């Protein structure tokens, strides 16, 4: 809640919360920024008008309480710390910097992306709107994003049962170009620019109001 900072949780398996899953971290970061609990650099705003006890300082770090110990599955509060947030911003910044660097190497703009395929178990639970809001994914038409689940297992299965699929995989492998992001300064420049929510260049995220 943007005024009281009370939290409504959804827990995997409908159990009591024990921690924060990967896709949950993305949602938390987006919601904390939307409620002005953190600034664009990921710093907690300790003077938040709500004066909520969920926002607190400890001897180690600043943190936000997502679930109190009495409602959690363990013996302590479930929290996200300022250090957690900074690490998450670096991780999302690296992903977006990789996307921007690949586009630059083939002289393409983000607007030219026709489809984004998201694979893996993590991707299945990713909230596109929140991912865009924190600058993890490009701000393009949500309809262009496609979830395909565990693509490696599906691909291996198809290759085992279909000679045609096996041959297609072999041909595709020959067309793939490997790009070393550590060569040159493009990736690092993009990475530094992406260490804000959603980005240093807000024109890249026209649908996000800051």
Coordinates of C-alpha atoms in Angstrom, one line a residue:
X1 CA 0.0 0.0 0.0
X2 CA 1.6 3.3 -1.1
X3 CA 0.3 5.2 2.0
X4 CA 0.6 2.7 4.9
X5 CA 3.2 0.3 3.3
X6 CA 1.3 -2.7 4.5
X7 CA 2.2 -5.7 2.4
X8 CA 0.0 -8.3 0.6
X9 CA 1.9 -11.5 -0.2
X10 CA 1.4 -14.4 -2.5
X11 CA 3.4 -17.5 -1.4
X12 CA 4.4 -20.5 -3.5
X13 CA 2.4 -23.5 -2.4
X14 CA 0.2 -21.2 -0.3
X15 CA 2.5 -21.8 2.7
X16 CA 3.9 -19.3 5.2
X17 CA 6.7 -17.2 3.6
X18 CA 10.3 -18.3 4.3
X19 CA 12.1 -16.0 1.8
X20 CA 11.9 -14.3 -1.5
X21 CA 12.1 -16.1 -4.8
X22 CA 13.8 -14.6 -7.9
X23 CA 10.7 -13.3 -9.7
X24 CA 9.5 -12.1 -6.3
X25 CA 12.6 -9.9 -6.0
X26 CA 11.7 -8.2 -9.3
X27 CA 8.2 -7.5 -8.0
X28 CA 9.4 -6.2 -4.7
X29 CA 11.9 -3.8 -6.3
X30 CA 9.2 -2.4 -8.6
X31 CA 6.7 -2.0 -5.8
X32 CA 9.2 -0.3 -3.4
X33 CA 10.1 2.2 -6.1
X34 CA 6.5 2.8 -7.0
X35 CA 5.7 3.5 -3.4
X36 CA 8.7 5.9 -3.0
X37 CA 10.3 3.6 -0.4
X38 CA 13.5 3.6 -2.4
X39 CA 14.9 6.2 -4.8
X40 CA 16.2 5.6 -8.3
X41 CA 19.6 4.4 -7.0
X42 CA 18.0 1.9 -4.6
X43 CA 18.5 3.8 -1.4
X44 CA 15.8 3.5 1.3
X45 CA 13.9 6.8 2.0
X46 CA 13.9 6.6 5.8
X47 CA 11.7 9.8 6.0
X48 CA 8.8 8.1 4.1
X49 CA 5.6 9.8 5.2
X50 CA 4.0 6.5 6.3
X51 CA 6.4 6.2 9.3
X52 CA 5.9 2.5 8.9
X53 CA 7.8 0.2 11.3
X54 CA 8.4 -2.0 8.2
X55 CA 11.1 0.5 7.1
X56 CA 13.9 0.3 9.6
X57 CA 17.6 0.6 10.3
X58 CA 19.7 -2.1 12.0
X59 CA 23.3 -2.3 13.1
X60 CA 24.1 -4.0 9.8
X61 CA 21.9 -2.4 7.1
X62 CA 18.7 -0.6 6.3
X63 CA 15.8 -3.0 5.5
X64 CA 12.1 -3.4 4.7
X65 CA 10.0 -6.1 6.4
X66 CA 7.9 -8.1 4.0
X67 CA 6.6 -10.5 6.6
X68 CA 6.8 -10.4 10.4
X69 CA 8.2 -13.4 12.2
X70 CA 4.8 -14.3 13.6
X71 CA 3.3 -14.6 10.1
X72 CA 6.3 -16.2 8.5
X73 CA 7.3 -19.8 8.3
X74 CA 10.6 -19.3 10.1
X75 CA 11.6 -17.7 13.4
X76 CA 12.5 -14.3 12.1
X77 CA 11.2 -11.5 9.9
X78 CA 11.4 -11.9 6.1
X79 CA 13.2 -8.7 4.9
X80 CA 14.9 -7.2 1.9
X81 CA 17.9 -5.1 2.7
X82 CA 19.4 -2.1 1.0
X83 CA 22.4 -4.3 0.1
X84 CA 20.0 -6.9 -1.5
X85 CA 18.5 -4.1 -3.6
X86 CA 21.9 -2.8 -4.7
X87 CA 22.9 -6.3 -5.8
X88 CA 19.6 -6.8 -7.7
X89 CA 20.1 -3.4 -9.4
X90 CA 23.6 -4.6 -10.6
X91 CA 22.1 -7.9 -11.8
X92 CA 19.3 -6.2 -13.8
X93 CA 21.8 -3.6 -15.1
X94 CA 24.0 -6.3 -16.5
X95 CA 21.2 -8.0 -18.3
X96 CA 19.9 -4.8 -19.8
X97 CA 23.4 -3.7 -20.7
X98 CA 23.9 -7.0 -22.5
X99 CA 20.7 -6.4 -24.5
X100 CA 21.8 -2.9 -25.4
X101 CA 25.3 -4.0 -26.3
X102 CA 24.1 -6.8 -28.6
X103 CA 21.7 -4.4 -30.4
X104 CA 24.6 -1.8 -30.8
X105 CA 26.8 -4.5 -32.4
X106 CA 24.2 -5.2 -35.1
X107 CA 23.2 -1.5 -35.5
X108 CA 19.7 -2.0 -34.2
X109 CA 17.4 0.1 -31.9
X110 CA 15.2 -1.4 -29.2
X111 CA 12.1 -0.4 -31.3
X112 CA 13.3 -2.8 -34.0
X113 CA 12.9 -5.9 -31.7
X114 CA 10.0 -8.0 -33.1
X115 CA 10.0 -10.7 -30.4
X116 CA 11.6 -11.5 -27.1
X117 CA 11.6 -15.2 -26.1
X118 CA 12.0 -15.8 -22.3
X119 CA 13.1 -19.3 -21.3
X120 CA 13.7 -21.2 -18.1
X121 CA 11.7 -21.7 -14.9
X122 CA 12.4 -18.2 -13.6
X123 CA 11.0 -16.7 -16.8
X124 CA 7.7 -18.5 -16.3
X125 CA 6.9 -16.4 -13.3
X126 CA 8.4 -13.1 -14.4
X127 CA 6.0 -10.2 -14.3
X128 CA 6.7 -8.2 -17.5
X129 CA 5.3 -4.9 -16.3
X130 CA 7.5 -5.0 -13.1
X131 CA 10.5 -6.2 -15.1
X132 CA 10.2 -3.2 -17.4
X133 CA 9.6 -0.8 -14.5
X134 CA 12.9 -1.7 -12.9
X135 CA 14.8 -1.6 -16.2
X136 CA 15.4 -5.4 -16.5
X137 CA 13.7 -5.7 -19.8
X138 CA 13.2 -3.3 -22.7
X139 CA 10.1 -1.0 -22.7
X140 CA 8.4 -2.5 -25.8
X141 CA 4.9 -3.8 -26.5
X142 CA 4.2 -6.5 -23.9
X143 CA 2.7 -8.7 -26.6
X144 CA 6.2 -9.1 -28.1
X145 CA 7.3 -11.2 -25.0
X146 CA 6.8 -14.9 -25.2
X147 CA 7.4 -17.5 -22.4
X148 CA 8.5 -20.9 -23.6
X149 CA 9.4 -22.6 -20.3
X150 CA 12.4 -25.0 -20.1
X151 CA 13.7 -24.6 -23.6
X152 CA 16.8 -26.8 -23.1
X153 CA 14.9 -29.8 -22.0
X154 CA 12.3 -29.3 -24.8
X155 CA 15.0 -28.9 -27.4
X156 CA 16.9 -32.0 -26.2
X157 CA 13.6 -34.0 -26.3
X158 CA 12.8 -32.9 -29.8
X159 CA 16.4 -33.7 -31.0
X160 CA 16.1 -37.2 -29.6
X161 CA 12.8 -38.1 -31.2
X162 CA 13.0 -36.2 -34.5
X163 CA 15.8 -36.4 -37.1
X164 CA 14.4 -33.2 -38.7
X165 CA 14.6 -31.3 -35.4
X166 CA 18.2 -32.6 -34.9
X167 CA 19.2 -31.4 -38.3
X168 CA 17.6 -28.0 -37.7
X169 CA 19.5 -27.7 -34.4
X170 CA 22.8 -28.5 -36.2
X171 CA 22.1 -25.8 -38.8
X172 CA 21.1 -23.3 -36.3
X173 CA 24.3 -23.9 -34.2
X174 CA 26.4 -23.1 -37.3
X175 CA 24.6 -19.7 -37.7
X176 CA 25.2 -18.5 -34.1
X177 CA 27.7 -15.7 -33.6
X178 CA 29.5 -15.5 -30.3
X179 CA 30.1 -12.0 -28.9
X180 CA 32.5 -11.3 -26.1
X181 CA 31.0 -8.5 -24.0
X182 CA 34.2 -7.9 -22.1
X183 CA 36.0 -6.6 -25.3
X184 CA 35.8 -2.9 -25.7
X185 CA 33.9 -0.4 -23.5
X186 CA 30.4 -0.7 -24.9
X187 CA 29.1 -3.1 -22.2
X188 CA 30.7 -1.4 -19.3
X189 CA 29.4 2.0 -20.5
X190 CA 25.9 0.5 -20.8
X191 CA 26.2 -1.2 -17.4
X192 CA 27.0 2.0 -15.6
X193 CA 24.1 3.7 -17.2
X194 CA 21.7 0.9 -16.2
X195 CA 22.5 1.2 -12.5
X196 CA 19.4 3.3 -11.8
X197 CA 15.7 2.5 -11.8
X198 CA 14.8 2.1 -14.5
X199 CA 17.8 3.6 -16.2
X200 CA 19.9 6.8 -16.4
X201 CA 18.3 7.6 -19.8
X202 CA 14.6 7.7 -19.0
X203 CA 13.7 8.1 -22.7
X204 CA 14.4 4.4 -23.0
X205 CA 11.4 3.8 -20.8
X206 CA 8.6 6.1 -22.0
X207 CA 5.8 4.0 -20.4
X208 CA 7.4 4.5 -16.9
X209 CA 6.6 7.6 -14.9
X210 CA 9.2 8.7 -12.5

